[in-house]
Coordinates of C-alpha atoms in Angstrom, one line a residue:
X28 CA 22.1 7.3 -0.1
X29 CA 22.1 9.8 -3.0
X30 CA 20.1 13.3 -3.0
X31 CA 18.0 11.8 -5.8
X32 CA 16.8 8.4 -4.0
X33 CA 16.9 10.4 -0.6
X34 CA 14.1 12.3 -2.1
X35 CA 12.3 9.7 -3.3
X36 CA 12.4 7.7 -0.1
X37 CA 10.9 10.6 1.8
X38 CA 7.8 10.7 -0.4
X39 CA 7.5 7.3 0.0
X40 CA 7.5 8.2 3.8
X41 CA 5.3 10.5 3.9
X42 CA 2.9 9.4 1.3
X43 CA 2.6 6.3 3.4
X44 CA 2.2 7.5 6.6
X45 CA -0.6 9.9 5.1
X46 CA -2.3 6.8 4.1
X47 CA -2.1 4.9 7.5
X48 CA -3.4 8.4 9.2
X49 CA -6.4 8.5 7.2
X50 CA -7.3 4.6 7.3
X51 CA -6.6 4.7 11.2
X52 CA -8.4 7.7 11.7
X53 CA -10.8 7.4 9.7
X54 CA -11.8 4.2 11.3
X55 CA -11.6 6.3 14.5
X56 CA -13.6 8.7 13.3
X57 CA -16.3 6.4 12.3
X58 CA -16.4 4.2 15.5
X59 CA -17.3 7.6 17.4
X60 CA -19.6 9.1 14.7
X61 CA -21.6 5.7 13.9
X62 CA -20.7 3.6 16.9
X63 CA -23.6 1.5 16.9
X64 CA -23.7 0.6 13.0
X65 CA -20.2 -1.7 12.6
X66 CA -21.4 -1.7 8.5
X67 CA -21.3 1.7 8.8
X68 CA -18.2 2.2 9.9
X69 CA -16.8 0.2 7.6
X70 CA -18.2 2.3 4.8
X71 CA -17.0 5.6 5.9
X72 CA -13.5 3.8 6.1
X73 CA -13.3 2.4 3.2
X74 CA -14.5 5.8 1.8
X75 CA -12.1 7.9 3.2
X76 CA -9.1 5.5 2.6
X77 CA -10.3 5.1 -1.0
X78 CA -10.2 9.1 -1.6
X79 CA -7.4 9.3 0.8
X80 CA -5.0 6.9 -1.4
X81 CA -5.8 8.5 -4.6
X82 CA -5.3 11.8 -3.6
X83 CA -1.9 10.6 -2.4
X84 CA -0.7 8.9 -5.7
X85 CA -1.6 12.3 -7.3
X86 CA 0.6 13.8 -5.0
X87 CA 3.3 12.0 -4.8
X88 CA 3.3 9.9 -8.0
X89 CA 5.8 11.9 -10.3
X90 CA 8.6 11.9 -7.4
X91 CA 8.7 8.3 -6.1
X92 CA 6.1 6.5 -7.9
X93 CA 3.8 6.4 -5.2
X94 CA 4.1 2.7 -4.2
X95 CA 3.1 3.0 -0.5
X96 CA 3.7 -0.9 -0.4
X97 CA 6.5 -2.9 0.1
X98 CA 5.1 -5.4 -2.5
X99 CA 4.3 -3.4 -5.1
X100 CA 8.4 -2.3 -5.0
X101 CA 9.5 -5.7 -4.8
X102 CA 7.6 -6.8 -7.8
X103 CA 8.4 -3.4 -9.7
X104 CA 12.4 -4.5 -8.8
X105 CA 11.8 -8.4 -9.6
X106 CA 10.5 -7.3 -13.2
X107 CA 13.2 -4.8 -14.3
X108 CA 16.1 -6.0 -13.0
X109 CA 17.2 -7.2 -16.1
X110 CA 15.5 -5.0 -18.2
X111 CA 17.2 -2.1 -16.5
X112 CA 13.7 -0.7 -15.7
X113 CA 11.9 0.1 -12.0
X114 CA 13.6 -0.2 -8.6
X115 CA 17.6 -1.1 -8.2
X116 CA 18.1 -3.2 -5.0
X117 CA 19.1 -0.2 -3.2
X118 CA 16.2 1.5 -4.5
X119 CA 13.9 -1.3 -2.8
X120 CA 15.4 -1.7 0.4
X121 CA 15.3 2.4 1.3
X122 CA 11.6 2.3 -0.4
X123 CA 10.8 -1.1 2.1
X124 CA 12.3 0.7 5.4
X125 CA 10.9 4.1 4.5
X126 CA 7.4 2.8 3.8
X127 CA 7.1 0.6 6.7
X128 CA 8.8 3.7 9.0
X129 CA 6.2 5.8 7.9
X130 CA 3.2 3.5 8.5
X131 CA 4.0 3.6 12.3
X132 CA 4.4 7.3 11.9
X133 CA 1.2 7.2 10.4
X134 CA -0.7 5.3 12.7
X135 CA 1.0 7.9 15.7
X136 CA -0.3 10.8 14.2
X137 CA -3.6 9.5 13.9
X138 CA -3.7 9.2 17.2
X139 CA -2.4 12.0 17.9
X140 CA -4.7 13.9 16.2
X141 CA -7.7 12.0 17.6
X142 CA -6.2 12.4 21.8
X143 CA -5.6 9.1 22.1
X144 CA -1.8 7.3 23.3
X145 CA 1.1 7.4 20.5
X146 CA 1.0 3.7 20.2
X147 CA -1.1 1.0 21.2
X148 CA -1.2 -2.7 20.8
X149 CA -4.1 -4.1 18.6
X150 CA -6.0 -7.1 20.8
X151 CA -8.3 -7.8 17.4
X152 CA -6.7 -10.7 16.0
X153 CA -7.0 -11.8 12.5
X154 CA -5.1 -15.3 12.0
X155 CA -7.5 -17.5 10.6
X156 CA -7.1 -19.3 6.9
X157 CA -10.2 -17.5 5.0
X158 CA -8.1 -14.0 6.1
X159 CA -4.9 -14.6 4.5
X160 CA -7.0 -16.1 1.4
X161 CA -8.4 -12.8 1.1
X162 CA -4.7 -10.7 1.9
X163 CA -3.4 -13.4 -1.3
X164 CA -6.4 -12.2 -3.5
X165 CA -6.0 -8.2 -2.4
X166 CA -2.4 -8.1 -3.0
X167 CA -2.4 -9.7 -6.3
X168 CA -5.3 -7.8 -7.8
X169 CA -4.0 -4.6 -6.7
X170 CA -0.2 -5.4 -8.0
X171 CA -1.3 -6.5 -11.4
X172 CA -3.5 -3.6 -11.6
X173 CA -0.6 -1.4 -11.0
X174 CA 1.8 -2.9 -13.4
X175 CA -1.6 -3.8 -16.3
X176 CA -2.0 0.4 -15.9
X177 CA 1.6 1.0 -16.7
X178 CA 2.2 -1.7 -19.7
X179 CA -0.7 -0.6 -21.3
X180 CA -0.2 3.2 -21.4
X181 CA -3.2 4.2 -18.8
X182 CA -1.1 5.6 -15.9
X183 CA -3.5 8.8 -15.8
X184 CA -6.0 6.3 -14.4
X185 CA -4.0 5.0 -11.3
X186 CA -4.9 7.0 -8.5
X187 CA -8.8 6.2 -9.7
X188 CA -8.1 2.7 -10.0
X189 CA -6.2 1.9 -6.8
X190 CA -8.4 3.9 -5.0
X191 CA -11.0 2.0 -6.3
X192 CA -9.6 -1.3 -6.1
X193 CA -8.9 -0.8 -2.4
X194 CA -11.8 0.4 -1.6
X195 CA -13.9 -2.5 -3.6
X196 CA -11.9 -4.9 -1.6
X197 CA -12.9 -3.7 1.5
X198 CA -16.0 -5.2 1.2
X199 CA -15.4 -8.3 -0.9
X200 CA -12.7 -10.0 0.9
X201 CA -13.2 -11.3 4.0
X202 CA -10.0 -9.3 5.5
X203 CA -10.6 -5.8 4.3
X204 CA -7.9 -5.7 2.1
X205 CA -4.5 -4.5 4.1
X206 CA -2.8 -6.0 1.2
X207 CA 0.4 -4.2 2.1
X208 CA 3.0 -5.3 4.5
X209 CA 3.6 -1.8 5.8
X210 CA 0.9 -0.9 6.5
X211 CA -0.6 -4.0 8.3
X212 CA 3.0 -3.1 10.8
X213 CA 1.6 0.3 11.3
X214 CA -2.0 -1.1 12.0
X215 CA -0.6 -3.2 14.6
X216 CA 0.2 -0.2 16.9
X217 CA -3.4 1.1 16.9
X218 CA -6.0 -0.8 19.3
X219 CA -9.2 0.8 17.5
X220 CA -11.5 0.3 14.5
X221 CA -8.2 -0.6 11.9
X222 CA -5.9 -2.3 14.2
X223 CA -4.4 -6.1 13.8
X224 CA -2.9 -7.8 16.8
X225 CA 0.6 -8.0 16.3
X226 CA 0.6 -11.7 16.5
X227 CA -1.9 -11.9 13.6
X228 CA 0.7 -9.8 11.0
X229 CA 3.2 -12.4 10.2
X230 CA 0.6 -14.7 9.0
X231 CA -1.0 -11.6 6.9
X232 CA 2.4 -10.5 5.5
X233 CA 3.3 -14.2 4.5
X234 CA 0.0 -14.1 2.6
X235 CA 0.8 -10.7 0.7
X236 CA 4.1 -11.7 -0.1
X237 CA 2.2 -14.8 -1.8
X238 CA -0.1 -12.6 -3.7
X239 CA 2.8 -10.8 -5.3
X240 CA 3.8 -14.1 -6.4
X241 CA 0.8 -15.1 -8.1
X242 CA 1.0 -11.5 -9.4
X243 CA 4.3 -12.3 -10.7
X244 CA 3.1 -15.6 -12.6
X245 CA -0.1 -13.7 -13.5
X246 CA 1.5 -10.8 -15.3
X247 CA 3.9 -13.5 -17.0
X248 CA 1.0 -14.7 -19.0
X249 CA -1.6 -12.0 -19.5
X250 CA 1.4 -8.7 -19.8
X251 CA 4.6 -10.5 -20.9
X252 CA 6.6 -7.5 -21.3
X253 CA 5.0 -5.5 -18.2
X254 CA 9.1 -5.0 -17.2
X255 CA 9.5 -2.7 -19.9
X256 CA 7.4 -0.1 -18.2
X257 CA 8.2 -0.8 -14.7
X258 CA 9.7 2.8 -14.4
X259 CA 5.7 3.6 -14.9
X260 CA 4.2 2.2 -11.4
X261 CA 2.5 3.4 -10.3
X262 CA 2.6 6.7 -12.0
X263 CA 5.9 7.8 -14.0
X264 CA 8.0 9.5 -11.7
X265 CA 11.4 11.4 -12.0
X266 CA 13.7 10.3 -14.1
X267 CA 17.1 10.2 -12.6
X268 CA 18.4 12.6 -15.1
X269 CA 15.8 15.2 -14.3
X270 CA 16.1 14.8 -10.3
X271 CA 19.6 15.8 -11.0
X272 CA 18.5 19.3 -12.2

């Protein structure tokens, strides 16, 4: 692995396992500071993972990108690979194993930081049909979102419009909106507000996987030539001329 893409991987690292700290702990935060009002809890997670994942794509946007999600890499690859644009193979497979490393980290420090165990098992299952509808619809809006930001010039507005996105889709899908295989691995090692029993995540990463497909067929009609800024998502990063500096 080069200097240049080593970099990059780490940000991707730790920019997801910040993310998985703050939606794990704040969803143990709210279960001890509301734990009688479930809707409430909810809200101040999907507050504080909203903000969280914002500040984060600030952060770490103009050195990896900031894609925090194995399918928002895939796409960005499937796009410009022959446009010679986004994500090389290499590039995707040491973003993929560096994003999904650091959601476990992620979910460990939480717990750390809260006096709880390193890891532990999620009972809550979530494998029924209406739940992967909803991981299809989260994933999807969220990658053509992404990719509609960066074809259309309006990059500045990503970490707003993620945030907001995910955090919107919190409440109107059924499943909360993990829409990212990574981090629905690292949610499986936490048995609290966030968790997913590990038998449920297969069925939920099958169903993000899907939604980048229909994102896929989505951008094909409404941003034909979204591959030309794939370098952009989700906010222009390094080019590999200046990381070389």
């Amino acid at each position: 692995m080069s200097l240049a893409l080593a970099r990059r991987a780490s940000a991707e690292f730790a920019g997801t396992a910040l993310l998985v700290a703050a939606v794990v702990g704040s969803g143990i935060a709210a279960t001890r500071l509301s734990p009688d009002d479930v809707g409430l809890q909810l809200l101040e997670n999907a507050v504080a993972t909203a903000l969280a994942l914002g500040a984060l794509i600030l952060m770490f946007g103009p050195v990896s990108g900031a894609h925090f999600n194995p399918v928002v890499s895939a796409v960005d690859w499937w796009l410009g690979r022959r446009a010679g644009t986004g994500l090389t193979g290499r590039d995707l497979a040491a973003y993929a194993a560096a994003q999904t490393g650091g959601a476990a980290a992620g979910t460990v420090l939480a717990h750390l930081m809260f006096g709880l165990p390193a890891v532990t098992w999620s009972r809550t299952g979530r494998a029924e049909g209406h739940l992967w509808l909803a991981e299809v619809v989260a994933t999807a809006g969220l990658v053509v979102l992404v990719f509609a930001l960066a074809r259309s010039g309006r990059t500045a507005a990503a970490p707003a419009a993620v945030g907001a996105w995910i955090g919107a889709a919190y409440w109107f899908t059924s499943s909360t909106s993990f829409a990212n295989p990574a981090v629905t691995v690292g949610r499986a090692l936490t048995d609290t507000f966030a968790g997913i029993a590990p038998a449920s995540v297969p069925g939920f990463v099958a169903a993000q996987l899907v939604g980048g497909v229909v994102a896929v067929a989505a951008l094909a009609v409404w941003y034909p030539h979204a591959a030309d800024t794939a370098d952009a998502v989700v906010l222009p990063h390094l080019t590999r001329e200046n990381e070389a500096r």
